[in-house]
CSV table of C-alpha atoms in Angstrom, one decimal:
chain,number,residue,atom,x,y,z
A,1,UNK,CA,80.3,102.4,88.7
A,2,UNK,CA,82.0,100.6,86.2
A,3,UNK,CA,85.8,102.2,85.3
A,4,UNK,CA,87.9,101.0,82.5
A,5,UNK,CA,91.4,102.3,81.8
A,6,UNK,CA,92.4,102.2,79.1
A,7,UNK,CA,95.3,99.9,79.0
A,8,UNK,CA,97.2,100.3,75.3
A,9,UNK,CA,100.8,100.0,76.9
A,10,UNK,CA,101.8,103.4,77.4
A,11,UNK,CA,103.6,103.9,80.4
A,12,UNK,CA,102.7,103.7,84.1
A,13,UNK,CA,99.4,103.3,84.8
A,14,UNK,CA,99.2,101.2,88.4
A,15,UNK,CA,99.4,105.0,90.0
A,16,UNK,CA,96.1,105.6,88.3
A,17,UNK,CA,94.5,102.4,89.6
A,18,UNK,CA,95.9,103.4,92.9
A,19,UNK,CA,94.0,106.2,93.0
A,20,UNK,CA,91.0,105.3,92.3
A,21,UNK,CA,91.2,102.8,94.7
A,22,UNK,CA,92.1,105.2,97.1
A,23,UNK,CA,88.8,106.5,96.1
A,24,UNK,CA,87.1,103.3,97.0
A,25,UNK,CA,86.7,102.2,93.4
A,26,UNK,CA,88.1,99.0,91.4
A,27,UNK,CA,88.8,100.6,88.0
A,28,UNK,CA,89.8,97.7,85.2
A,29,UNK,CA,92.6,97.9,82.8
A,30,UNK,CA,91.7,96.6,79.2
A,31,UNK,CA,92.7,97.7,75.8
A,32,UNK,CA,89.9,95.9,74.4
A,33,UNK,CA,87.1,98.4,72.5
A,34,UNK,CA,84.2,96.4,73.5
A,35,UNK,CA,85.2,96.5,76.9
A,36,UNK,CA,86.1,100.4,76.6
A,37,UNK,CA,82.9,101.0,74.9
A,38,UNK,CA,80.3,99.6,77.9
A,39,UNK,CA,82.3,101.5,80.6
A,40,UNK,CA,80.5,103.9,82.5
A,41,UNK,CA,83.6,106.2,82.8
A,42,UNK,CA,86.8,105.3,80.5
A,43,UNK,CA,90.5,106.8,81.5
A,44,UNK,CA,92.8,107.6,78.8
A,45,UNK,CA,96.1,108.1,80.5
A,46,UNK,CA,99.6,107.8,78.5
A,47,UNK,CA,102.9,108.8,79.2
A,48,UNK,CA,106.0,108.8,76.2
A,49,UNK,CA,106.2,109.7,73.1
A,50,UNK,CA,103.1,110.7,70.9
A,51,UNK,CA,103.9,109.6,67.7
A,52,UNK,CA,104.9,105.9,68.7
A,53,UNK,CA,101.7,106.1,71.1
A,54,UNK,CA,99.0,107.0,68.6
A,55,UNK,CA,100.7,104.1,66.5
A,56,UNK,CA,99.3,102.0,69.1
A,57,UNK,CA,96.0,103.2,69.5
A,58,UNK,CA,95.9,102.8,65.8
A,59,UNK,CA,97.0,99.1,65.8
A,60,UNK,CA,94.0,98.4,68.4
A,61,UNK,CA,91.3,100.4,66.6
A,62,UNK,CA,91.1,102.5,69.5
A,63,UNK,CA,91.5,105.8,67.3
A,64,UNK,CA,88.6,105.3,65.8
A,65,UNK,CA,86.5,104.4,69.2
A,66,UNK,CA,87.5,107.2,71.3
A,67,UNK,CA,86.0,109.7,69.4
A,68,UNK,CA,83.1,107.8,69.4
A,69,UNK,CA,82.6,107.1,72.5
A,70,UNK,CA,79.5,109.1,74.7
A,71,UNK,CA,80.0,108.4,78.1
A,72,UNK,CA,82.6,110.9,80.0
A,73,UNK,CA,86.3,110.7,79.3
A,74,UNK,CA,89.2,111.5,81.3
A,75,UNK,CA,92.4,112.1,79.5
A,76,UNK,CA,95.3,113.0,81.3
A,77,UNK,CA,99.0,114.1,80.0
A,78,UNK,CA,99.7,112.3,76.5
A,79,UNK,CA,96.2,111.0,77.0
A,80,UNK,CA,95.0,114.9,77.0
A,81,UNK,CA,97.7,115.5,74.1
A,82,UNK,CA,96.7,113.0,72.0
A,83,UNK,CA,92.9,114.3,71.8
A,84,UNK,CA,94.4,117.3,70.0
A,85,UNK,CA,94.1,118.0,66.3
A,86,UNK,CA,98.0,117.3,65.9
A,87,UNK,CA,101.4,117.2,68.4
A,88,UNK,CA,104.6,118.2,67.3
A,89,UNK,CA,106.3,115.2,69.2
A,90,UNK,CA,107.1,113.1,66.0
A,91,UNK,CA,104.7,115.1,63.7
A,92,UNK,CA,101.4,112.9,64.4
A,93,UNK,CA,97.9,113.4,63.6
A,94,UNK,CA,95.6,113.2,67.0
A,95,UNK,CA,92.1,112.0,67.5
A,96,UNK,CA,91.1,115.4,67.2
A,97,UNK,CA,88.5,116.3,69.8
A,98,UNK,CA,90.0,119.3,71.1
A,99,UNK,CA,90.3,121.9,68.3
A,100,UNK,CA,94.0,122.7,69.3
A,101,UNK,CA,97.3,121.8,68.3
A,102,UNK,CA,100.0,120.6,70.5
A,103,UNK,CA,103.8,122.2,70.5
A,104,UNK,CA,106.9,121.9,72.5
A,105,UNK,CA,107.8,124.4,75.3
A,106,UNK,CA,110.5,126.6,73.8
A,107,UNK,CA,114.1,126.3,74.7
A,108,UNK,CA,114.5,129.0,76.6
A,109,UNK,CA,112.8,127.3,79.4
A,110,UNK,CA,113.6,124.7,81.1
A,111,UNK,CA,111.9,121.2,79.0
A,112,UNK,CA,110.4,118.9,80.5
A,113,UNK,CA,108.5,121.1,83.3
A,114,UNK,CA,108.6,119.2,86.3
A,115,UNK,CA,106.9,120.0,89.5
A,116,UNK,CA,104.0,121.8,91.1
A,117,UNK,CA,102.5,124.5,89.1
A,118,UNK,CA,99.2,126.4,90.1
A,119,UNK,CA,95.9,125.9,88.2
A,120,UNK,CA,93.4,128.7,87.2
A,121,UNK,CA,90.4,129.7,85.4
A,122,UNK,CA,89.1,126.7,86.9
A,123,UNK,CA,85.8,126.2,83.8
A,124,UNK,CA,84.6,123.1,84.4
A,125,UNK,CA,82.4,120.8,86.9
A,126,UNK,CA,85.5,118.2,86.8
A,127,UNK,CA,86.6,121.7,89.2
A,128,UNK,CA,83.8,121.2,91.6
A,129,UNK,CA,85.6,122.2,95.0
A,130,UNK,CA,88.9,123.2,93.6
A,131,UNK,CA,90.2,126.3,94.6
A,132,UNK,CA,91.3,128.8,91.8
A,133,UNK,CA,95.2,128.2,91.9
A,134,UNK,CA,95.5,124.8,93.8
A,135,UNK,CA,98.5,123.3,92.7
A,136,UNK,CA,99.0,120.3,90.4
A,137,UNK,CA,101.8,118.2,89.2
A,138,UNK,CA,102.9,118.1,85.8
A,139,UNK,CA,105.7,116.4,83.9
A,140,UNK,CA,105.6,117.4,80.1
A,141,UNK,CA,107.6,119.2,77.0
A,142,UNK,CA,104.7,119.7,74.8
A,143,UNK,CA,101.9,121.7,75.1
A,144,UNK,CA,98.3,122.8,74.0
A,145,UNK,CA,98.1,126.5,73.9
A,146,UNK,CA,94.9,128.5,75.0
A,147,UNK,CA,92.1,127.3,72.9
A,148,UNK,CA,88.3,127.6,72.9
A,149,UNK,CA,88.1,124.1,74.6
A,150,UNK,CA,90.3,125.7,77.4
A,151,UNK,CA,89.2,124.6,80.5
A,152,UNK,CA,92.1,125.3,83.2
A,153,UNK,CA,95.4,127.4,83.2
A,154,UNK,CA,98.7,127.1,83.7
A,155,UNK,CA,101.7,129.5,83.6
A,156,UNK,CA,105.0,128.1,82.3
A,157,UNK,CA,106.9,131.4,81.0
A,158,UNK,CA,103.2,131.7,79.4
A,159,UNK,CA,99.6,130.8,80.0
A,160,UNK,CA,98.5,127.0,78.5
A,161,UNK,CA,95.8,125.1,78.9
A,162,UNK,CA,96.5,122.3,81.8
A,163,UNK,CA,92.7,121.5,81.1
A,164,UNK,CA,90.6,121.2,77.9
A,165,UNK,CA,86.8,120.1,78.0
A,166,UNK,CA,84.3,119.6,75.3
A,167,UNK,CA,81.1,117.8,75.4
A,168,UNK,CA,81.9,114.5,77.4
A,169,UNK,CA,85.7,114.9,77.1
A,170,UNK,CA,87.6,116.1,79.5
A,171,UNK,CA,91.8,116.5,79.2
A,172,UNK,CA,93.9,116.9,82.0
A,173,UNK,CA,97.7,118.1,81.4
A,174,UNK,CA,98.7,117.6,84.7
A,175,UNK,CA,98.4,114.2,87.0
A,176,UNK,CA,95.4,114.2,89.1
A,177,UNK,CA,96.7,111.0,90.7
A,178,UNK,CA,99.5,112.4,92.1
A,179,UNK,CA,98.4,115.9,92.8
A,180,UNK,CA,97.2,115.5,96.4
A,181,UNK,CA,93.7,115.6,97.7
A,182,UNK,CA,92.7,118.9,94.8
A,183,UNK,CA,93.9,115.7,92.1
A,184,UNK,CA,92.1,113.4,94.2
A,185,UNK,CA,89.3,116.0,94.2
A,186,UNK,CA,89.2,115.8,90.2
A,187,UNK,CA,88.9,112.3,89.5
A,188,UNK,CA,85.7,112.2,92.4
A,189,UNK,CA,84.4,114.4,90.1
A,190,UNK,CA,84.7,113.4,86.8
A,191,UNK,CA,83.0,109.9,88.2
A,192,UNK,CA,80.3,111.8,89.6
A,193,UNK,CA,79.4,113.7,86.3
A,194,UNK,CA,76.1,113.2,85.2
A,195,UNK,CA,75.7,110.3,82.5
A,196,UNK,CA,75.6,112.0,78.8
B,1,UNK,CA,104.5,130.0,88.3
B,2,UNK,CA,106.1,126.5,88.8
B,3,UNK,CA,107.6,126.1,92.0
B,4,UNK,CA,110.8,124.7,93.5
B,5,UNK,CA,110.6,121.3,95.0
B,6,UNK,CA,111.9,120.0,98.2
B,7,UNK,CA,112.3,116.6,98.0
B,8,UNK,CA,113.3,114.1,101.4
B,9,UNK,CA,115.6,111.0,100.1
B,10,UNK,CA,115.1,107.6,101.8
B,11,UNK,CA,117.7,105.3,102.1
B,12,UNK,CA,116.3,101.9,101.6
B,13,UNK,CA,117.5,98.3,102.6
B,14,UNK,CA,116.1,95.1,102.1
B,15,UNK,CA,112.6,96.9,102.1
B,16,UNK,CA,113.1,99.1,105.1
B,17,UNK,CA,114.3,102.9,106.2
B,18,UNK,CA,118.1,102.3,107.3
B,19,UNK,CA,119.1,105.7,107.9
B,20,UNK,CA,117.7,106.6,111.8
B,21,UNK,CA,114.9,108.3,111.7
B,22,UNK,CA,113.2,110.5,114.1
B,23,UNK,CA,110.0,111.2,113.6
B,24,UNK,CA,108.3,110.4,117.2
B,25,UNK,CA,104.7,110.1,115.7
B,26,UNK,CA,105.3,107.0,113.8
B,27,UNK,CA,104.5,103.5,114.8
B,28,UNK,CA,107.5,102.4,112.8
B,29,UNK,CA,110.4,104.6,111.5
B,30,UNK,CA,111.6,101.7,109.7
B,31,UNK,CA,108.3,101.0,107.4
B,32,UNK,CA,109.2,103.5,104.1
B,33,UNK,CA,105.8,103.3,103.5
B,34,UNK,CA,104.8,105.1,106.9
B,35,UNK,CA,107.6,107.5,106.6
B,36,UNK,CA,106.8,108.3,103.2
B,37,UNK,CA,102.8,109.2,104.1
B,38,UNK,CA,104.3,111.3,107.0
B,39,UNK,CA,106.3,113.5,104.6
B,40,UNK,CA,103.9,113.6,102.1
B,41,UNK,CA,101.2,115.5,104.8
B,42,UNK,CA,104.2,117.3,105.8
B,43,UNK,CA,103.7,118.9,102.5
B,44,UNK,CA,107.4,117.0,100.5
B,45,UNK,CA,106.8,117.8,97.2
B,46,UNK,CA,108.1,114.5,96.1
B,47,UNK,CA,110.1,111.5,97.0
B,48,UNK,CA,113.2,109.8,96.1
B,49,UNK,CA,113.5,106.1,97.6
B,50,UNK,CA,117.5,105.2,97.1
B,51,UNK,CA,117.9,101.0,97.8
B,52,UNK,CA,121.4,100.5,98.7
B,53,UNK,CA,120.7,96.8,99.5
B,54,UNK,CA,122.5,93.9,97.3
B,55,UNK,CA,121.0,91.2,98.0
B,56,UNK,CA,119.8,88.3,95.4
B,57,UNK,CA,116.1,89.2,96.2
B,58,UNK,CA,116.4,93.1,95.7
B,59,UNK,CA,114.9,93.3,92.4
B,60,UNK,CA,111.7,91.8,93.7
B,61,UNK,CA,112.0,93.2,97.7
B,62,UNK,CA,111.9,97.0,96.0
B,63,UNK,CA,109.4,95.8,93.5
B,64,UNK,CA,107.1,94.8,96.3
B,65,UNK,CA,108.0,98.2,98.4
B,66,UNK,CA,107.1,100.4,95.6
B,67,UNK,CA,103.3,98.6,94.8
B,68,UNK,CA,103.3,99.3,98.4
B,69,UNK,CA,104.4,103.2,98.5
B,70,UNK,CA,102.1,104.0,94.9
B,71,UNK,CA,99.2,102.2,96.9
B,72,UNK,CA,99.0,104.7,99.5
B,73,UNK,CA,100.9,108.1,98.1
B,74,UNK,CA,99.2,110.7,96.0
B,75,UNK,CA,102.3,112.7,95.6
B,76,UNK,CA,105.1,111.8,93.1
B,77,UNK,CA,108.3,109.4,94.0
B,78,UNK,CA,111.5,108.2,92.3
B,79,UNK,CA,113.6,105.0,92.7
B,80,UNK,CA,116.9,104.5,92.6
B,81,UNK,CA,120.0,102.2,93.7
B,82,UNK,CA,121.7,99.7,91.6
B,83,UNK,CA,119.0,100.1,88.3
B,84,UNK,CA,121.2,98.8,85.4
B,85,UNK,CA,118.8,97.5,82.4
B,86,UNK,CA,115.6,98.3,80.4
B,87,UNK,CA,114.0,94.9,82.5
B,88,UNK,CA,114.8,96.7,86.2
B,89,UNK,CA,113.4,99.9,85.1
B,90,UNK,CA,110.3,98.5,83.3
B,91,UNK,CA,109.1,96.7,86.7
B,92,UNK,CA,109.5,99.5,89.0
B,93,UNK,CA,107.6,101.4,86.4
B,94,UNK,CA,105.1,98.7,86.4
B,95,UNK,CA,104.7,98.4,90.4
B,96,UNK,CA,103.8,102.2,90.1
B,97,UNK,CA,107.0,104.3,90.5
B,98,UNK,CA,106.3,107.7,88.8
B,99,UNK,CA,110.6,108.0,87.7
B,100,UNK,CA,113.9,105.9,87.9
B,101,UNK,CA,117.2,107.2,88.6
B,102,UNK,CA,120.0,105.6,87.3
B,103,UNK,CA,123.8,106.4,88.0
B,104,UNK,CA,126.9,103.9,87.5
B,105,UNK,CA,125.2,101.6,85.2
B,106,UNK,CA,124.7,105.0,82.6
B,107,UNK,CA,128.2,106.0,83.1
B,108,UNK,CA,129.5,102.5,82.3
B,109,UNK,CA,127.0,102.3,79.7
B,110,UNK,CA,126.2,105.6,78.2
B,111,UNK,CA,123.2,104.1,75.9
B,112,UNK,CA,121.3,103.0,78.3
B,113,UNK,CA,119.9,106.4,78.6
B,114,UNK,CA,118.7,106.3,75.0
B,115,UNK,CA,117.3,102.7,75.2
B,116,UNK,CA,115.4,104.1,78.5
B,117,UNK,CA,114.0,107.1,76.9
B,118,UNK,CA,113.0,105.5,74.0
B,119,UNK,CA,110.9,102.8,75.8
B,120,UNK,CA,109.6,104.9,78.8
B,121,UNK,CA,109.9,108.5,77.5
B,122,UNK,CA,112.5,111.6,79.3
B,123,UNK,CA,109.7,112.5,82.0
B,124,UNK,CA,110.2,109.2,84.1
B,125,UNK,CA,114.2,109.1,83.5
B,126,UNK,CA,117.0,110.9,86.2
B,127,UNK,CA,120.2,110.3,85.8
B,128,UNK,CA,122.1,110.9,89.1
B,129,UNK,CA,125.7,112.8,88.7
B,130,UNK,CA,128.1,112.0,92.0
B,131,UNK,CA,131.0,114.5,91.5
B,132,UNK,CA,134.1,115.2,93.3
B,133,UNK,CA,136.0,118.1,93.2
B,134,UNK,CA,140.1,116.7,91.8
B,135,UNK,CA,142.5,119.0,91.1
B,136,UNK,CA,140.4,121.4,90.2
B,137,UNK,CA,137.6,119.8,88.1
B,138,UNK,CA,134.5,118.1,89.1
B,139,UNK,CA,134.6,114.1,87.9
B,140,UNK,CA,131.7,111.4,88.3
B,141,UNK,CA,132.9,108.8,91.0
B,142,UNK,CA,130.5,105.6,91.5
B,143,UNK,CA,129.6,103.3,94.1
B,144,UNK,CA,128.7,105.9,96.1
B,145,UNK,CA,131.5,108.4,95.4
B,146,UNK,CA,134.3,105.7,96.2
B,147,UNK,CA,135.3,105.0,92.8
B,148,UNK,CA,136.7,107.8,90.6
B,149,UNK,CA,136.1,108.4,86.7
B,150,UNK,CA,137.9,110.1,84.1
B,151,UNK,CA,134.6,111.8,83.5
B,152,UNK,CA,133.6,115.0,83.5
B,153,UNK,CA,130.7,116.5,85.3
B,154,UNK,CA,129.5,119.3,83.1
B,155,UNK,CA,130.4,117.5,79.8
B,156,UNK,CA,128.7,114.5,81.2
B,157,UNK,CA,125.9,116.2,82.0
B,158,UNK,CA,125.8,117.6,78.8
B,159,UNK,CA,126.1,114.4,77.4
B,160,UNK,CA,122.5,113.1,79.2
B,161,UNK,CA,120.8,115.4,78.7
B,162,UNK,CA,121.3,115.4,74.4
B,163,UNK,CA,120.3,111.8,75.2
B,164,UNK,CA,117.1,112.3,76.3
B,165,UNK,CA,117.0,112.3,80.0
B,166,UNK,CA,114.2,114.3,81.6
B,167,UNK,CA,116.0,115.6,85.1
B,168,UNK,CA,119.5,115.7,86.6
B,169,UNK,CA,120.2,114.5,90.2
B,170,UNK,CA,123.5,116.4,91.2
B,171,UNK,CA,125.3,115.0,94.4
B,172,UNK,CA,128.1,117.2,95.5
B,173,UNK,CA,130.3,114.0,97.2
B,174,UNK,CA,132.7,116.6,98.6
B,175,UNK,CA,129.3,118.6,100.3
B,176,UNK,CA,127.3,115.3,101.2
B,177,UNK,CA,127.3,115.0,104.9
B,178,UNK,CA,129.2,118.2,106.0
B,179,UNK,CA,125.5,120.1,106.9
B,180,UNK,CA,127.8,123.0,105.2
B,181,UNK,CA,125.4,123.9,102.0
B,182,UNK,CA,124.8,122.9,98.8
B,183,UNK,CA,127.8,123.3,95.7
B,184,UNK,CA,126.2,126.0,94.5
B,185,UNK,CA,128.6,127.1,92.0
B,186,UNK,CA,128.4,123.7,90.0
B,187,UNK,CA,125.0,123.5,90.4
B,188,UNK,CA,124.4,127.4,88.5
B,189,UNK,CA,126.7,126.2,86.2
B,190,UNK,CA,124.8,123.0,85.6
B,191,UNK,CA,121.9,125.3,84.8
B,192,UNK,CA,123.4,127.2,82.8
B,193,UNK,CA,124.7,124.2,80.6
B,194,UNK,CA,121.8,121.9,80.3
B,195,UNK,CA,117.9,122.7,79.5
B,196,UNK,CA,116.5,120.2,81.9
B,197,UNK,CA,115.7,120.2,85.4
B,198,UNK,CA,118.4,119.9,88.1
B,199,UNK,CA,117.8,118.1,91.5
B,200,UNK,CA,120.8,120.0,94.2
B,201,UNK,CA,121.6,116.9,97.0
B,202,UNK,CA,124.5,116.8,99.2
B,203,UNK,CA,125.4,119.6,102.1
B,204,UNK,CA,122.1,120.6,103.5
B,205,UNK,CA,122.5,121.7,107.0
B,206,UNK,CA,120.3,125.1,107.5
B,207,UNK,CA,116.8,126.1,106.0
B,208,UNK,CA,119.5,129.2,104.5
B,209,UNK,CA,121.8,126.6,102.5
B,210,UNK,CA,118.2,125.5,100.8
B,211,UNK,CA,117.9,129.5,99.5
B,212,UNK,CA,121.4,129.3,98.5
B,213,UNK,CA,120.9,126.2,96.2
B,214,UNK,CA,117.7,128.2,94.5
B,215,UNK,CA,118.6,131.6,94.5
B,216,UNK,CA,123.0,131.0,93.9
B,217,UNK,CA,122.5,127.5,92.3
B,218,UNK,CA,119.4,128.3,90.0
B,219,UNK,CA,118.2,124.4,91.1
B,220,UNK,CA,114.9,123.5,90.6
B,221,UNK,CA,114.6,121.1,93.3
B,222,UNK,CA,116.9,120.3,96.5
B,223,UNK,CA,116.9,116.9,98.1
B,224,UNK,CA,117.9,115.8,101.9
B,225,UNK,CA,117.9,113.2,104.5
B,226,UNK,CA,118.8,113.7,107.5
B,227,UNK,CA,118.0,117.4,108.0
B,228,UNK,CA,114.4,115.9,107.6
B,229,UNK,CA,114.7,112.7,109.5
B,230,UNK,CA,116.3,114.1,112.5
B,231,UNK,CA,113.3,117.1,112.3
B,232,UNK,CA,116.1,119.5,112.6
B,233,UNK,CA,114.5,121.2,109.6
B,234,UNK,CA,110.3,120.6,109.7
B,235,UNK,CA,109.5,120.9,105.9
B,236,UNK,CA,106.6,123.4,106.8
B,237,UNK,CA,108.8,125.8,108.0
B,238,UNK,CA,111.3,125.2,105.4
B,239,UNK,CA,109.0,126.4,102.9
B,240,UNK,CA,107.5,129.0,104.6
B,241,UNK,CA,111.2,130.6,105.1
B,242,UNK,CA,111.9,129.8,101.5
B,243,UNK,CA,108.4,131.3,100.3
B,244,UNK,CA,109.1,134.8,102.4
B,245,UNK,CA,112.5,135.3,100.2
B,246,UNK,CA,110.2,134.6,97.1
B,247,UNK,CA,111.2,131.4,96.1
B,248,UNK,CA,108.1,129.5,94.5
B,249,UNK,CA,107.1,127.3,97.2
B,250,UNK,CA,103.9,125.0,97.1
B,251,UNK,CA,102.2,125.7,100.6
């Protein structure tokens, strides 16, 4: 099983790795679209600030390649965020897979959420073997709100999706690698999808 | 619902636990790595690793005990102890640690916060707040509490927080160590004054003083040592007390 990273220098990535080694696999960090495009499964992880973050992409041509790209596709936090239509973090257009846009939490909560939050409406095989309300960690301000694409559920003064799926693209809010063995769980899963 | 964290703080030096430990399981109490799997099936929430070593070789010593912590942990940790540039913060980042906390370096250099958040983003940034109680009003001290500022706690806090960073880690100095409970007080009105998380450490001594710091002190996450490392307090029964008064626990 060949697992590429995507490695476009946004934020902390070595957790990832770790966990898919934990996994027994050897996942390999590249930003370069050739080597994205002949993965078997690519990871689109990203922490930071959206705007400055899709500038990046841009510079690499990886915009334009992700939305192409056929085999599954695992993006979690601003990874998931960016695959929106449009974030409110710095105003800047997404990739546009999911057909929501993202906003920030209001101020009358607490921003960032940080913690364990519980997961539900679990709508997706990336679920396979996940309770309904195991918990997941999440660090984030903005959000994606309840959409068609909505795949999982959390509840953070309101209901949001942690998890949006369409076709071979799969978004994860929260951080799989270090949500215990239901994260651990997840990204078993998504490498054992079947091959679009 | 998102819950309340507990979070156990290891003391770290030159690469290893100093504070004793007492967890009669382990092979050695003294590899972080170990200790920090042990509290992670014990159901810890998070981590926070503090280095007090100084040494010529920290920087790389920590670098090598985080790669070696992110290896093996699938729950969240944070570093902290002596971080005082973008350069420190960007390899701890890169050896896998999930946040940084930073304390005397941000009070001595206030815009270091923004050059942090601006390269890493709020949601891997703590400042740490060690306040005193003086003559009525709560002021930073560094190195440990030794050292006393002319600066506020709450407008300090304010002051971080308008900068960017994504959680606060509040150390009552006058509650560290007494195993009397938490300063709940400042910590509600911490709360009450800033939009980001809050982290309560300093004065846990009974499972009750952990209710008081979420229930009086409106914290969203309460750190200890050596209530954990001494197992006076086992962290599964910790949060089952804490769940049965309806604080959002993750069990």
């Amino acid at each position: 099983m060949d697992i590429v990273i995507i490695d476009y220098g946004a934020g902390n990535i070595q957790s990832l790795r770790f966990a898919f080694e934990r996994l027994g696999y050897s996942p390999e960090l590249s930003a370069d679209p050739t080597r994205i495009a002949r993965a078997d499964r690519v990871v689109f992880p990203g922490v930071g600030e959206a705007s400055s973050a899709m500038a990046k992409l841009r510079h690499s041509g990886l915009d334009r390649l992700i939305p192409e790209l056929q085999q599954p596709l695992l993006g979690i936090c601003l990874g998931m965020q960016l695959m929106c239509r449009h974030s409110q973090e710095g105003d800047t257009e997404g990739l546009g897979i999911f057909d929501t846009d993202v906003l920030r939490f209001p101020d009358n909560l607490k921003v960032p959420q940080i913690g364990w939050n519980r997961l539900n409406h679990l709508k997706s095989p990336i679920f396979k073997g996940v309770e309904e309300g195991a918990f997941v960690y999440l660090v984030h301000s903005y959000f994606a709100p309840l959409c068609p694409d909505t795949a999982g559920v959390c509840d953070y003064g309101f209901p949001y999706s942690a998890a949006l799926v369409r076709a071979n693209f799969y978004g994860l809010q929260f951080h799989p690698e270090k949500s215990s063995k239901a994260g651990a769980r997840m990204l078993q899963n998504f490498i054992e999808l079947p091959d679009q | 619902m998102l819950t309340k964290r507990i979070i156990p703080c290891l003391d770290i030096k030159d690469g290893r636990t100093v504070k004793g430990v007492n967890f009669v399981d382990l092979r050695d109490a003294g590899d972080p790595v170990e200790l920090a799997e042990a509290y992670a099936a014990e159901g810890a929430d998070e981590l926070v690793f503090l280095d007090i070593s100084a040494t010529e070789e920290k920087r790389k010593t920590l670098a090598d005990l985080v790669w070696r912590v992110a290896e093996r942990l699938d729950i969240p940790f944070t570093v902290g102890g002596g971080i005082s540039s973008v350069a420190d913060v960007d390899l701890l980042l890169h050896n896998g640690a999930d946040k940084v906390s930073v304390n005397s370096a941000a009070v001595r250099n206030p815009g270091l916060i923004d050059a942090l958040v601006k390269k890493f983003g709020s949601q891997c940034i703590v400042v740490a707040l060690d306040a005193r109680l003086v003559g009525g009003k709560w002021l930073i001290h560094l190195v440990g509490g030794k050292v006393p500022t002319e600066v506020e706690l709450f407008s300090w806090a304010r002051e971080v927080a308008n900068r960017g960073a994504g959680e606060l880690l509040f150390t009552s100095m006058d509650h560290d160590g007494t195993k009397g409970g938490f300063a709940n007080e400042a910590l509600a009105r911490l709360s009450r004054e800033v939009n980001i998380p809050v982290i309560a450490s300093g004065g846990a001594g009974s499972m009750a003083h952990f209710a008081d710091a979420f229930l009086e002190g409106q914290a969203d996450a309460a750190l200890a040592a050596s209530v954990f490392h001494f197992k006076e307090i086992p962290i599964p029964e910790l949060k089952k007390y804490l769940a049965d008064r309806n604080i959002p626990m993750r069990i």
